């Protein structure tokens, strides 16, 4: 198939999933066209059937806000015609499904029919919770898609609760390329980061308020009071300064290593003993899955789609949002005993096997086939 993929090219999970999906589909013989405003961060390998088409938004003084959707929909029309793209897979209802619908209508004028598959990643839903004026655009974009997928059952339920959805929503969970995270439990370069007797705790996010990074610091503070430990703090975002200030006030700055945005997530996870994800909400929690695939148990909150990924008492533990005392207790339970830590690490890796990309990517292929055949009948 000739497939167009539209996503955010940033460090977020949706961009990662879209990129990994495109790369795997290309290995399975499909022709893949990424269409976005920057090269996706994990799109390192351009092969002969993976293409990247950049969307430019020319500055025009009349526009107070530069119209990305307009530029994207025009680019989609051009790319579909030029490369005979058969189907568009867009990640996020707004603005991507919204722009794709406009492109579809323009193409129809020329007798070209291109169906749209929309994947919901969660923030559309959160956004509408805080900005209800986007609701008509999100509802419209979902209902006008030819197929809709959500990355967890929880996100599907939220979408059906918040929007008047007429379309069926297929749950296709996020996935992981387990080969990339197969370290065989070696200790990688852990000696560069910590002493032999120290446990390594890791958090990775875009440091938005929804990630509750202050809770990460509270839990780490409690851990390092009891056992020697270091915190690997990966990511950039609006809460970074608050975190640095908090670490200084608590006197633990020398035990926290700030990586900023890193392209070496797999290496950092390789030497980690525990992953913290105390978010207020997560539609899925891809960062937790990446940790588990590296054999790192997860201490998380129990909201959204996280319980579909992290299994309480097996791959880690789940606590109520904000219950940092419970999270600290659970973290110490895992970390304070070598044998127990080893078991949780193995369990985490085992649980991640369920999300192997070889099991999940065919589900998207089946949705594309089904959507294309239904559209041919119309
Ligand atoms: O979590 C973020 O702030 C980034 C956002 C994104 O667009 O990548 O993540 C969302 O999509 C990921 C991939 O499906 C999910 O793993 C994250 O849980 C989801 N984030 C939220 O729901 C807050």
GROMACS .gro file of N, CA and C in nm, residues 300-371:
model
  216
  300UNK      N    1   0.355   0.389   3.915
  300UNK     CA    2   0.275   0.487   3.839
  300UNK      C    3   0.148   0.521   3.913
  301UNK      N    4   0.077   0.619   3.860
  301UNK     CA    5  -0.059   0.645   3.905
  301UNK      C    6  -0.151   0.544   3.835
  302UNK      N    7  -0.275   0.539   3.884
  302UNK     CA    8  -0.366   0.434   3.832
  302UNK      C    9  -0.474   0.493   3.743
  303UNK      N   10  -0.441   0.598   3.667
  303UNK     CA   11  -0.543   0.664   3.586
  303UNK      C   12  -0.533   0.630   3.439
  304UNK      N   13  -0.641   0.666   3.366
  304UNK     CA   14  -0.642   0.655   3.219
  304UNK      C   15  -0.607   0.515   3.173
  305UNK      N   16  -0.518   0.509   3.075
  305UNK     CA   17  -0.482   0.379   3.016
  305UNK      C   18  -0.365   0.312   3.086
  306UNK      N   19  -0.309   0.375   3.189
  306UNK     CA   20  -0.189   0.317   3.252
  306UNK      C   21  -0.215   0.175   3.306
  307UNK      N   22  -0.332   0.149   3.370
  307UNK     CA   23  -0.353   0.012   3.420
  307UNK      C   24  -0.360  -0.093   3.309
  308UNK      N   25  -0.378  -0.051   3.185
  308UNK     CA   26  -0.377  -0.146   3.073
  308UNK      C   27  -0.233  -0.184   3.035
  309UNK      N   28  -0.137  -0.110   3.090
  309UNK     CA   29   0.005  -0.134   3.057
  309UNK      C   30   0.081  -0.190   3.178
  310UNK      N   31   0.072  -0.120   3.290
  310UNK     CA   32   0.146  -0.157   3.411
  310UNK      C   33   0.055  -0.241   3.502
  311UNK      N   34   0.099  -0.362   3.534
  311UNK     CA   35   0.013  -0.452   3.612
  311UNK      C   36   0.054  -0.448   3.760
  312UNK      N   37  -0.043  -0.409   3.843
  312UNK     CA   38  -0.019  -0.389   3.987
  312UNK      C   39   0.036  -0.516   4.052
  313UNK      N   40   0.151  -0.503   4.118
  313UNK     CA   41   0.209  -0.616   4.190
  313UNK      C   42   0.286  -0.711   4.101
  314UNK      N   43   0.292  -0.685   3.972
  314UNK     CA   44   0.363  -0.775   3.880
  314UNK      C   45   0.475  -0.699   3.806
  315UNK      N   46   0.434  -0.601   3.720
  315UNK     CA   47   0.537  -0.524   3.648
  315UNK      C   48   0.576  -0.399   3.726
  316UNK      N   49   0.508  -0.376   3.836
  316UNK     CA   50   0.531  -0.257   3.918
  316UNK      C   51   0.413  -0.239   4.012
  317UNK      N   52   0.384  -0.113   4.047
  317UNK     CA   53   0.269  -0.087   4.133
  317UNK      C   54   0.197   0.039   4.085
  318UNK      N   55   0.065   0.047   4.115
  318UNK     CA   56  -0.014   0.165   4.080
  318UNK      C   57  -0.072   0.224   4.207
  319UNK      N   58  -0.076   0.357   4.214
  319UNK     CA   59  -0.133   0.426   4.330
  319UNK      C   60  -0.226   0.535   4.282
  320UNK      N   61  -0.310   0.586   4.374
  320UNK     CA   62  -0.396   0.698   4.338
  320UNK      C   63  -0.310   0.819   4.302
  321UNK      N   64  -0.363   0.903   4.211
  321UNK     CA   65  -0.290   1.023   4.170
  321UNK      C   66  -0.255   1.106   4.294
  322UNK      N   67  -0.130   1.143   4.307
  322UNK     CA   68  -0.086   1.230   4.417
  322UNK      C   69  -0.050   1.156   4.545
  323UNK      N   70  -0.074   1.025   4.551
  323UNK     CA   71  -0.043   0.951   4.674
  323UNK      C   72   0.106   0.913   4.675
  324UNK      N   73   0.190   1.011   4.700
  324UNK     CA   74   0.335   0.988   4.690
  324UNK      C   75   0.386   0.899   4.803
  325UNK      N   76   0.313   0.896   4.916
  325UNK     CA   77   0.355   0.807   5.025
  325UNK      C   78   0.342   0.661   4.982
  326UNK      N   79   0.230   0.628   4.920
  326UNK     CA   80   0.209   0.491   4.872
  326UNK      C   81   0.310   0.457   4.763
  327UNK      N   82   0.333   0.552   4.673
  327UNK     CA   83   0.431   0.529   4.565
  327UNK      C   84   0.570   0.503   4.625
  328UNK      N   85   0.607   0.582   4.727
  328UNK     CA   86   0.740   0.566   4.790
  328UNK      C   87   0.750   0.429   4.856
  329UNK      N   88   0.643   0.392   4.926
  329UNK     CA   89   0.642   0.261   4.996
  329UNK      C   90   0.661   0.147   4.893
  330UNK      N   91   0.587   0.156   4.784
  330UNK     CA   92   0.597   0.052   4.681
  330UNK      C   93   0.734   0.050   4.615
  331UNK      N   94   0.788   0.169   4.591
  331UNK     CA   95   0.921   0.178   4.528
  331UNK      C   96   1.024   0.111   4.619
  332UNK      N   97   1.018   0.141   4.748
  332UNK     CA   98   1.115   0.084   4.843
  332UNK      C   99   1.097  -0.068   4.855
  333UNK      N  100   0.972  -0.112   4.845
  333UNK     CA  101   0.945  -0.256   4.849
  333UNK      C  102   1.021  -0.327   4.736
  334UNK      N  103   1.016  -0.270   4.617
  334UNK     CA  104   1.084  -0.332   4.502
  334UNK      C  105   1.236  -0.318   4.515
  335UNK      N  106   1.280  -0.198   4.553
  335UNK     CA  107   1.424  -0.168   4.546
  335UNK      C  108   1.507  -0.226   4.662
  336UNK      N  109   1.440  -0.256   4.772
  336UNK     CA  110   1.517  -0.290   4.892
  336UNK      C  111   1.563  -0.436   4.896
  337UNK      N  112   1.528  -0.513   4.796
  337UNK     CA  113   1.565  -0.654   4.798
  337UNK      C  114   1.609  -0.696   4.657
  338UNK      N  115   1.732  -0.744   4.646
  338UNK     CA  116   1.790  -0.776   4.514
  338UNK      C  117   1.707  -0.879   4.438
  339UNK      N  118   1.664  -0.983   4.507
  339UNK     CA  119   1.589  -1.091   4.441
  339UNK      C  120   1.455  -1.038   4.391
  340UNK      N  121   1.391  -0.956   4.478
  340UNK     CA  122   1.259  -0.902   4.440
  340UNK      C  123   1.274  -0.808   4.320
  341UNK      N  124   1.377  -0.728   4.322
  341UNK     CA  125   1.400  -0.636   4.210
  341UNK      C  126   1.419  -0.716   4.081
  342UNK      N  127   1.496  -0.824   4.090
  342UNK     CA  128   1.521  -0.907   3.971
  342UNK      C  129   1.389  -0.964   3.917
  343UNK      N  130   1.304  -1.010   4.009
  343UNK     CA  131   1.175  -1.067   3.966
  343UNK      C  132   1.089  -0.961   3.899
  344UNK      N  133   1.081  -0.843   3.960
  344UNK     CA  134   1.000  -0.736   3.899
  344UNK      C  135   1.055  -0.695   3.762
  345UNK      N  136   1.187  -0.694   3.750
  345UNK     CA  137   1.247  -0.658   3.620
  345UNK      C  138   1.205  -0.760   3.514
  346UNK      N  139   1.212  -0.887   3.550
  346UNK     CA  140   1.175  -0.991   3.453
  346UNK      C  141   1.025  -0.982   3.420
  347UNK      N  142   0.945  -0.957   3.523
  347UNK     CA  143   0.800  -0.944   3.499
  347UNK      C  144   0.768  -0.827   3.405
  348UNK      N  145   0.839  -0.716   3.428
  348UNK     CA  146   0.815  -0.596   3.346
  348UNK      C  147   0.841  -0.629   3.200
  349UNK      N  148   0.952  -0.694   3.175
  349UNK     CA  149   0.988  -0.731   3.037
  349UNK      C  150   0.882  -0.828   2.980
  350UNK      N  151   0.840  -0.925   3.061
  350UNK     CA  152   0.738  -1.022   3.015
  350UNK      C  153   0.608  -0.951   2.977
  351UNK      N  154   0.567  -0.858   3.060
  351UNK     CA  155   0.441  -0.787   3.035
  351UNK      C  156   0.451  -0.704   2.906
  352UNK      N  157   0.570  -0.648   2.882
  352UNK     CA  158   0.589  -0.567   2.761
  352UNK      C  159   0.575  -0.650   2.634
  353UNK      N  160   0.600  -0.784   2.646
  353UNK     CA  161   0.593  -0.870   2.526
  353UNK      C  162   0.455  -0.863   2.460
  354UNK      N  163   0.352  -0.835   2.541
  354UNK     CA  164   0.215  -0.828   2.486
  354UNK      C  165   0.202  -0.717   2.382
  355UNK      N  166   0.293  -0.619   2.391
  355UNK     CA  167   0.282  -0.502   2.304
  355UNK      C  168   0.388  -0.504   2.194
  356UNK      N  169   0.435  -0.623   2.163
  356UNK     CA  170   0.535  -0.640   2.056
  356UNK      C  171   0.479  -0.585   1.924
  357UNK      N  172   0.559  -0.506   1.856
  357UNK     CA  173   0.509  -0.445   1.732
  357UNK      C  174   0.464  -0.550   1.629
  358UNK      N  175   0.523  -0.670   1.635
  358UNK     CA  176   0.482  -0.771   1.537
  358UNK      C  177   0.338  -0.818   1.560
  359UNK      N  178   0.287  -0.798   1.681
  359UNK     CA  179   0.146  -0.832   1.708
  359UNK      C  180   0.053  -0.716   1.675
  360UNK      N  181   0.102  -0.594   1.690
  360UNK     CA  182   0.011  -0.478   1.681
  360UNK      C  183   0.006  -0.417   1.540
  361UNK      N  184   0.120  -0.409   1.472
  361UNK     CA  185   0.121  -0.343   1.340
  361UNK      C  186   0.025  -0.412   1.241
  362UNK      N  187   0.014  -0.547   1.241
  362UNK     CA  188  -0.084  -0.609   1.150
  362UNK      C  189  -0.228  -0.562   1.175
  363UNK      N  190  -0.257  -0.518   1.297
  363UNK     CA  191  -0.393  -0.468   1.324
  363UNK      C  192  -0.417  -0.339   1.243
  364UNK      N  193  -0.315  -0.254   1.234
  364UNK     CA  194  -0.330  -0.133   1.151
  364UNK      C  195  -0.342  -0.171   1.003
  365UNK      N  196  -0.262  -0.268   0.959
  365UNK     CA  197  -0.270  -0.310   0.818
  365UNK      C  198  -0.412  -0.359   0.786
  366UNK      N  199  -0.469  -0.436   0.881
  366UNK     CA  200  -0.605  -0.489   0.858
  366UNK      C  201  -0.706  -0.374   0.850
  367UNK      N  202  -0.686  -0.273   0.933
  367UNK     CA  203  -0.778  -0.158   0.931
  367UNK      C  204  -0.765  -0.083   0.797
  368UNK      N  205  -0.642  -0.067   0.748
  368UNK     CA  206  -0.624  -0.001   0.618
  368UNK      C  207  -0.697  -0.080   0.508
  369UNK      N  208  -0.674  -0.212   0.508
  369UNK     CA  209  -0.735  -0.298   0.403
  369UNK      C  210  -0.886  -0.288   0.408
  370UNK      N  211  -0.939  -0.299   0.529
  370UNK     CA  212  -1.083  -0.295   0.549
  370UNK      C  213  -1.140  -0.160   0.504
  371UNK      N  214  -1.072  -0.053   0.541
  371UNK     CA  215  -1.118   0.082   0.507
  371UNK      C  216  -1.116   0.101   0.355
   0.00000   0.00000   0.00000
